[in-house]
CSV table of C-alpha atoms and ligand atoms in Angstrom, one decimal:
chain,number,residue,atom,x,y,z
A,1,MET,CA,82.3,55.3,15.3
A,2,ALA,CA,80.8,52.0,15.2
A,3,GLU,CA,79.1,50.9,17.6
A,4,PRO,CA,80.6,47.6,19.4
A,5,SER,CA,79.0,44.0,19.5
A,6,THR,CA,78.0,43.2,22.8
A,7,GLU,CA,78.8,39.6,22.2
A,8,GLY,CA,81.4,38.1,24.0
A,9,ALA,CA,81.4,41.3,26.7
A,10,SER,CA,79.1,39.0,28.8
A,11,GLN,CA,82.4,36.8,29.0
A,12,ILE,CA,84.4,39.9,30.2
A,13,SER,CA,83.9,41.9,33.1
A,14,PRO,CA,83.0,45.9,32.1
A,15,VAL,CA,85.8,48.1,31.6
A,16,PRO,CA,85.7,49.8,35.3
A,17,ASP,CA,84.3,53.7,35.5
A,18,ASN,CA,87.8,55.0,36.2
A,19,TRP,CA,89.3,54.2,32.5
A,20,THR,CA,88.9,57.4,30.7
A,21,LYS,CA,91.7,57.8,28.3
A,22,ARG,CA,90.8,58.0,24.5
A,23,HIS,CA,94.4,57.9,23.8
A,24,LEU,CA,97.2,55.5,24.9
A,25,LEU,CA,100.4,57.9,24.4
A,26,GLY,CA,102.9,57.1,27.4
A,27,LEU,CA,102.6,55.2,30.5
A,28,GLU,CA,104.1,58.5,32.0
A,29,ASP,CA,99.9,60.9,32.0
A,30,LEU,CA,98.8,57.1,33.6
A,31,SER,CA,97.9,56.9,37.3
A,32,ALA,CA,99.3,53.0,39.5
A,33,GLU,CA,95.2,52.8,39.6
A,34,GLU,CA,95.2,53.2,35.6
A,35,ILE,CA,98.3,50.6,35.1
A,36,ASN,CA,96.1,48.6,37.1
A,37,THR,CA,93.0,48.1,34.9
A,38,VAL,CA,95.4,47.8,31.9
A,39,LEU,CA,97.2,45.0,33.5
A,40,ASP,CA,93.7,43.3,35.0
A,41,THR,CA,92.1,44.0,31.2
A,42,ALA,CA,95.0,41.7,30.0
A,43,ALA,CA,94.9,39.0,32.2
A,44,GLU,CA,91.2,38.6,32.4
A,45,LEU,CA,91.4,38.3,28.2
A,46,LYS,CA,94.4,35.9,27.9
A,47,GLU,CA,92.2,33.8,30.0
A,48,ALA,CA,89.4,34.3,28.1
A,49,THR,CA,90.8,33.8,24.8
A,50,GLY,CA,92.9,30.6,26.5
A,51,GLY,CA,96.3,32.2,26.3
A,52,CYS,CA,95.9,34.5,23.5
A,53,LYS,CA,94.9,31.8,20.9
A,54,ASP,CA,91.0,32.0,21.1
A,55,LYS,CA,88.5,35.1,19.2
A,56,LEU,CA,86.0,37.6,20.9
A,57,SER,CA,83.1,39.3,19.0
A,58,VAL,CA,83.4,42.7,21.5
A,59,LEU,CA,85.1,44.7,19.3
A,60,SER,CA,83.3,43.5,16.0
A,61,GLY,CA,82.3,46.7,14.0
A,62,LEU,CA,85.5,48.2,14.6
A,63,THR,CA,88.2,49.4,12.8
A,64,ILE,CA,92.2,49.2,13.5
A,65,SER,CA,94.7,50.6,11.6
A,66,ASN,CA,98.5,49.4,12.3
A,67,MET,CA,100.4,52.6,10.6
A,68,PHE,CA,104.0,51.3,11.1
A,69,PHE,CA,106.4,54.8,10.5
A,70,GLU,CA,109.2,52.7,11.2
A,71,ASN,CA,109.7,48.5,11.2
A,72,SER,CA,108.2,46.3,13.3
A,73,THR,CA,107.8,42.2,14.1
A,74,ARG,CA,106.4,41.8,17.7
A,75,THR,CA,105.1,45.7,18.1
A,76,ARG,CA,102.8,45.2,14.3
A,77,ASN,CA,101.7,41.8,14.8
A,78,SER,CA,100.6,41.9,17.5
A,79,PHE,CA,98.3,44.9,18.0
A,80,SER,CA,96.9,43.0,14.4
A,81,LEU,CA,96.3,39.6,16.2
A,82,ALA,CA,95.4,41.9,19.4
A,83,ALA,CA,92.4,43.6,16.4
A,84,ARG,CA,91.3,40.3,15.4
A,85,ARG,CA,91.1,38.2,18.0
A,86,LEU,CA,88.2,41.0,19.3
A,87,GLY,CA,86.5,40.8,16.5
A,88,ALA,CA,88.2,44.0,15.1
A,89,ASP,CA,88.7,44.7,11.4
A,90,THR,CA,92.6,45.6,10.6
A,91,VAL,CA,94.0,48.1,7.7
A,92,GLU,CA,97.9,47.9,7.5
A,93,PHE,CA,99.6,50.8,6.1
A,94,SER,CA,103.1,50.6,6.0
A,95,ALA,CA,104.8,54.8,5.0
A,96,GLY,CA,107.6,52.8,2.2
A,97,THR,CA,104.2,51.6,0.0
A,98,SER,CA,101.4,54.5,0.6
A,99,SER,CA,101.5,58.0,-0.8
A,100,LEU,CA,104.3,60.1,1.4
A,101,SER,CA,106.2,59.9,-1.2
A,102,LYS,CA,104.2,61.4,-3.0
A,103,GLY,CA,104.6,64.8,-1.2
A,104,GLU,CA,101.1,64.2,1.1
A,105,THR,CA,101.8,65.0,4.5
A,106,LEU,CA,101.4,63.3,8.1
A,107,ILE,CA,98.7,64.8,9.4
A,108,ASP,CA,96.9,64.5,5.6
A,109,THR,CA,97.8,61.2,5.2
A,110,ALA,CA,96.3,60.3,8.8
A,111,LYS,CA,93.0,62.4,8.0
A,112,THR,CA,93.3,59.5,4.9
A,113,ILE,CA,92.7,57.0,6.8
A,114,GLU,CA,90.2,57.9,9.4
A,115,ALA,CA,88.4,59.2,6.8
A,116,MET,CA,88.2,55.1,6.1
A,117,ASN,CA,85.9,55.0,8.8
A,118,VAL,CA,88.6,53.9,11.1
A,119,ASP,CA,88.1,54.6,15.1
A,120,ILE,CA,91.7,53.6,16.4
A,121,MET,CA,95.6,54.2,14.9
A,122,VAL,CA,98.0,52.2,16.2
A,123,VAL,CA,101.0,55.0,15.7
A,124,ARG,CA,105.2,54.2,15.4
A,125,HIS,CA,107.5,57.2,14.0
A,126,HIS,CA,110.6,57.5,14.5
A,127,THR,CA,110.1,61.5,15.6
A,128,PRO,CA,109.3,61.9,19.8
A,129,GLY,CA,105.2,63.2,19.4
A,130,THR,CA,104.7,62.6,16.5
A,131,PRO,CA,101.1,60.3,18.2
A,132,HIS,CA,100.7,63.5,20.3
A,133,MET,CA,100.8,65.8,17.5
A,134,LEU,CA,98.1,63.1,15.6
A,135,SER,CA,95.8,62.8,18.9
A,136,GLN,CA,95.3,66.7,18.5
A,137,ASN,CA,94.5,66.1,14.7
A,138,VAL,CA,92.6,63.3,14.3
A,139,ASP,CA,89.4,62.3,16.0
A,140,CYS,CA,90.1,58.5,16.1
A,141,GLY,CA,91.4,56.8,19.0
A,142,ILE,CA,95.9,56.6,19.5
A,143,VAL,CA,98.4,54.5,20.7
A,144,ASN,CA,102.2,55.3,20.7
A,145,ALA,CA,103.6,51.3,19.5
A,146,GLY,CA,106.9,53.7,19.8
A,147,ASP,CA,107.8,57.2,19.5
A,148,GLY,CA,111.7,57.1,18.0
A,149,PRO,CA,113.5,56.7,22.4
A,150,HIS,CA,110.7,59.1,24.1
A,151,GLU,CA,107.8,56.0,25.9
A,152,HIS,CA,106.0,52.9,24.3
A,153,PRO,CA,103.3,51.9,26.6
A,154,THR,CA,102.5,48.5,25.6
A,155,GLN,CA,106.4,47.2,25.6
A,156,GLY,CA,105.9,48.6,29.2
A,157,LEU,CA,103.0,47.1,29.8
A,158,LEU,CA,103.8,44.1,28.5
A,159,ASP,CA,107.4,44.0,30.0
A,160,ILE,CA,105.4,44.5,33.9
A,161,LEU,CA,102.1,42.3,32.8
A,162,THR,CA,105.1,39.5,32.5
A,163,ILE,CA,106.9,40.0,35.4
A,164,ARG,CA,103.9,40.2,37.7
A,165,GLU,CA,102.6,36.8,36.5
A,166,HIS,CA,106.4,35.3,37.4
A,167,ARG,CA,106.7,37.8,41.0
A,168,GLY,CA,102.3,38.4,41.7
A,169,SER,CA,103.7,42.1,42.5
A,170,LEU,CA,106.1,44.5,42.0
A,171,GLU,CA,106.2,46.3,45.0
A,172,GLY,CA,109.7,46.6,46.7
A,173,LYS,CA,111.0,44.1,43.4
A,174,THR,CA,114.6,45.1,41.9
A,175,VAL,CA,114.5,46.1,38.2
A,176,ALA,CA,117.6,47.1,36.3
A,177,LEU,CA,117.2,48.0,32.7
A,178,VAL,CA,120.6,47.4,31.5
A,179,GLY,CA,122.4,48.7,28.1
A,180,ASP,CA,120.4,51.9,25.9
A,181,ILE,CA,119.5,53.6,28.2
A,182,THR,CA,119.3,56.8,26.5
A,183,HIS,CA,118.4,56.4,23.6
A,184,SER,CA,115.5,53.8,24.5
A,185,ARG,CA,111.9,54.1,24.6
A,186,THR,CA,111.4,51.0,26.3
A,187,ALA,CA,113.4,51.6,29.3
A,188,ARG,CA,111.0,55.4,29.6
A,189,SER,CA,107.9,53.7,29.5
A,190,ASN,CA,109.5,51.2,32.3
A,191,ILE,CA,110.8,53.5,34.4
A,192,TRP,CA,107.5,55.4,34.5
A,193,GLY,CA,105.3,52.2,34.6
A,194,LEU,CA,108.0,49.9,37.0
A,195,LYS,CA,108.2,52.7,39.7
A,196,LYS,CA,104.3,53.5,39.9
A,197,LEU,CA,103.6,49.8,40.5
A,198,GLY,CA,106.6,50.5,43.7
A,199,ALA,CA,109.3,49.1,42.2
A,200,HIS,CA,112.7,50.1,42.7
A,201,VAL,CA,114.8,50.5,39.7
A,202,ILE,CA,118.3,50.6,39.2
A,203,VAL,CA,119.1,52.2,35.2
A,204,CYS,CA,122.8,50.3,34.1
A,205,GLY,CA,124.9,50.9,31.5
A,206,PRO,CA,128.4,53.1,29.7
A,207,SER,CA,128.2,56.7,31.6
A,208,THR,CA,127.7,57.9,27.5
A,209,LEU,CA,124.3,55.5,27.7
A,210,VAL,CA,123.1,56.3,31.6
A,211,SER,CA,122.9,59.3,32.2
A,212,LYS,CA,122.9,60.4,35.8
A,213,HIS,CA,120.1,62.5,35.4
A,214,TRP,CA,117.8,59.7,36.3
A,215,GLU,CA,118.0,59.9,39.3
A,216,ASP,CA,116.0,62.8,39.7
A,217,TYR,CA,113.1,60.7,39.2
A,218,GLY,CA,113.7,58.6,41.8
A,219,VAL,CA,116.0,55.7,40.0
A,220,GLU,CA,119.4,54.0,41.4
A,221,VAL,CA,122.4,54.6,38.4
A,222,SER,CA,124.3,52.4,38.0
A,223,TYR,CA,127.5,52.0,35.9
A,224,SER,CA,129.1,48.0,36.9
A,225,LEU,CA,126.4,45.1,35.8
A,226,ASP,CA,128.3,43.1,38.3
A,227,ASP,CA,128.0,45.2,40.9
A,228,ILE,CA,124.5,45.5,41.2
A,229,LEU,CA,123.5,41.6,39.5
A,230,PRO,CA,122.6,40.1,43.0
A,231,ARG,CA,120.5,42.7,44.3
A,232,CYS,CA,117.7,42.2,41.0
A,233,ASP,CA,114.8,40.9,40.9
A,234,VAL,CA,114.4,40.8,37.4
A,235,LEU,CA,116.7,41.9,34.0
A,236,ASN,CA,115.5,43.6,31.4
A,237,LEU,CA,118.1,43.9,28.7
A,238,LEU,CA,118.2,46.0,26.1
A,239,ARG,CA,119.2,45.9,23.2
A,240,ILE,CA,122.2,48.5,21.4
A,241,GLN,CA,120.3,50.8,19.6
A,242,PHE,CA,123.6,52.0,16.6
A,243,GLU,CA,120.5,53.1,14.5
A,244,ARG,CA,119.7,56.1,17.4
A,245,GLN,CA,123.5,57.1,18.1
A,246,TYR,CA,125.8,60.1,15.8
A,247,THR,CA,129.2,57.7,17.9
A,248,ARG,CA,130.2,54.8,19.2
A,249,PRO,CA,129.2,54.7,22.7
A,250,PHE,CA,132.4,52.2,23.8
A,251,PRO,CA,135.5,51.5,22.1
A,252,SER,CA,133.8,47.6,20.9
A,253,ILE,CA,131.2,45.3,21.1
A,254,ARG,CA,133.5,42.7,22.8
A,255,GLU,CA,134.4,44.8,25.4
A,256,TYR,CA,131.0,45.7,25.9
A,257,ALA,CA,129.7,42.4,25.6
A,258,LEU,CA,132.1,41.7,28.7
A,259,LEU,CA,130.6,44.4,31.1
A,260,TYR,CA,127.2,43.9,30.0
A,261,ALA,CA,126.5,41.4,29.1
A,262,MET,CA,124.5,38.8,30.0
A,263,ASN,CA,126.6,34.7,30.6
A,264,LYS,CA,126.8,31.9,32.3
A,265,THR,CA,129.2,33.3,34.5
A,266,ARG,CA,127.2,36.2,35.4
A,267,MET,CA,124.3,34.0,36.1
A,268,ALA,CA,126.1,31.9,38.4
A,269,ARG,CA,126.2,34.9,40.8
A,270,ALA,CA,122.4,35.8,40.3
A,271,LYS,CA,119.9,35.4,42.8
A,272,ASP,CA,118.5,31.6,42.0
A,273,ASP,CA,114.7,32.8,40.6
A,274,ILE,CA,115.6,35.6,38.5
A,275,LEU,CA,114.1,36.7,35.7
A,276,ILE,CA,115.5,37.1,32.3
A,277,THR,CA,113.5,39.9,30.3
A,278,ALA,CA,114.3,41.6,26.5
A,279,PRO,CA,111.6,43.7,24.8
A,280,GLY,CA,113.7,42.1,21.8
A,281,PRO,CA,115.3,42.3,19.1
A,282,ILE,CA,117.6,40.6,20.6
A,283,ASN,CA,121.4,41.0,18.9
A,284,ARG,CA,123.2,37.6,21.0
A,285,GLY,CA,126.0,37.6,22.0
A,286,VAL,CA,126.1,41.4,22.6
A,287,GLU,CA,124.0,42.3,25.9
A,288,ILE,CA,122.7,38.5,25.7
A,289,THR,CA,124.3,35.0,25.9
A,290,PRO,CA,122.4,32.3,23.9
A,291,ASP,CA,122.7,29.9,26.5
A,292,VAL,CA,120.5,32.8,28.6
A,293,ALA,CA,118.4,34.0,25.9
A,294,ASP,CA,117.7,30.1,25.5
A,295,GLY,CA,117.4,28.9,29.2
A,296,PRO,CA,115.3,28.6,32.2
A,297,HIS,CA,115.0,31.9,34.0
A,298,SER,CA,114.3,33.8,30.6
A,299,VAL,CA,110.4,34.5,29.5
A,300,ILE,CA,110.6,36.9,26.6
A,301,LEU,CA,109.2,34.4,24.3
A,302,ASN,CA,106.2,35.5,27.9
A,303,GLN,CA,106.9,38.6,26.6
A,304,VAL,CA,105.8,38.7,23.2
A,305,THR,CA,102.8,36.1,23.5
A,306,ASN,CA,101.5,39.1,27.3
A,307,GLY,CA,101.9,41.6,23.6
A,308,ILE,CA,99.0,40.1,22.7
A,309,ALA,CA,97.4,40.4,26.0
A,310,ILE,CA,98.2,44.2,26.4
A,311,ARG,CA,97.4,44.8,23.3
A,312,MET,CA,93.9,43.2,23.2
A,313,ALA,CA,93.4,45.0,26.4
A,314,VAL,CA,95.0,48.6,25.4
A,315,LEU,CA,92.4,48.2,22.4
A,316,ARG,CA,89.2,47.5,24.5
A,317,LEU,CA,89.8,50.0,27.6
A,318,LEU,CA,90.3,53.2,24.3
A,319,ALA,CA,87.6,51.5,22.1
A,320,SER,CA,85.1,52.1,24.7
A,321,GLN,CA,86.5,55.6,24.8
A,322,GLN,CA,85.6,56.6,21.1
B,401,CP,N1,109.7,44.9,21.4
B,401,CP,C1,109.3,45.7,19.8
B,401,CP,O1,109.4,47.0,19.9
B,401,CP,O2,109.9,44.8,19.0
B,401,CP,P1,109.6,45.5,17.4
B,401,CP,O3,110.4,46.8,16.5
B,401,CP,O4,109.2,44.4,16.9
B,401,CP,O5,108.1,46.2,17.5
């Protein structure tokens, strides 16, 4: 691997000794201390780059490959920007235009990209465990950018960073994840991360999309948004992931929206300082109405900017261990 340039590194703190991970596969694997290391590094890099706009050269000489086997707007572009903000080169791999269609295996494809002197691969795949499998078959660092319904660790981290920026701490805060919990990798990463930092987590949605088994992980389960709403400090409104469902989990979108959409009427019953978050993409009129999505409590676009900060932090921390 190319030695990372130290130019620009003097402006930011050294990587803490407690960081030893070569891969980021899920928040289930990180301790509270490691999560705080990522959050603190992200906050520092956000500041040092003037809000994720300016460039540093702390990762010059490194090459990051974005390997996306599933569509993405936020994750792909923000990993790409994060790498370039830190001075790394990027390789954009798209499954649809690759030689996978000619019969090459996933592992051969990954080894081929790695042989182009790639240091870290960012992997999104519809099959859970794909980043884990690749981490055992290539030598470079692997970041899970979403593996099916399993985990999306950088999304969980950017959600938590956004809450921390607005509320100072996660300790004792009540955060409700609302919607399609069953098919949501964002929900799983949020649950692991939020619980480790001391938040009270509620999962809420129709019983066909919210398993009672989440109680085994210390999470409150609710089937009524109206019941839990007055207690919530933060709502994370999840998209219904029809592409991962084999049967309709509720009679109609209209009925879902009546029971679970965050709208003007429900906002009037929420805490005065409630934070409205969503991983995106949002479906206006389904889990959120436009006035709430674009209203003063919404931090959805702050989350997008923080996505660059978190991904800069993850790349810097992992690069130190390659
Ligand atoms: N939140 C999220 O992962 O968005 P993309 O699918 O656009 O990357």
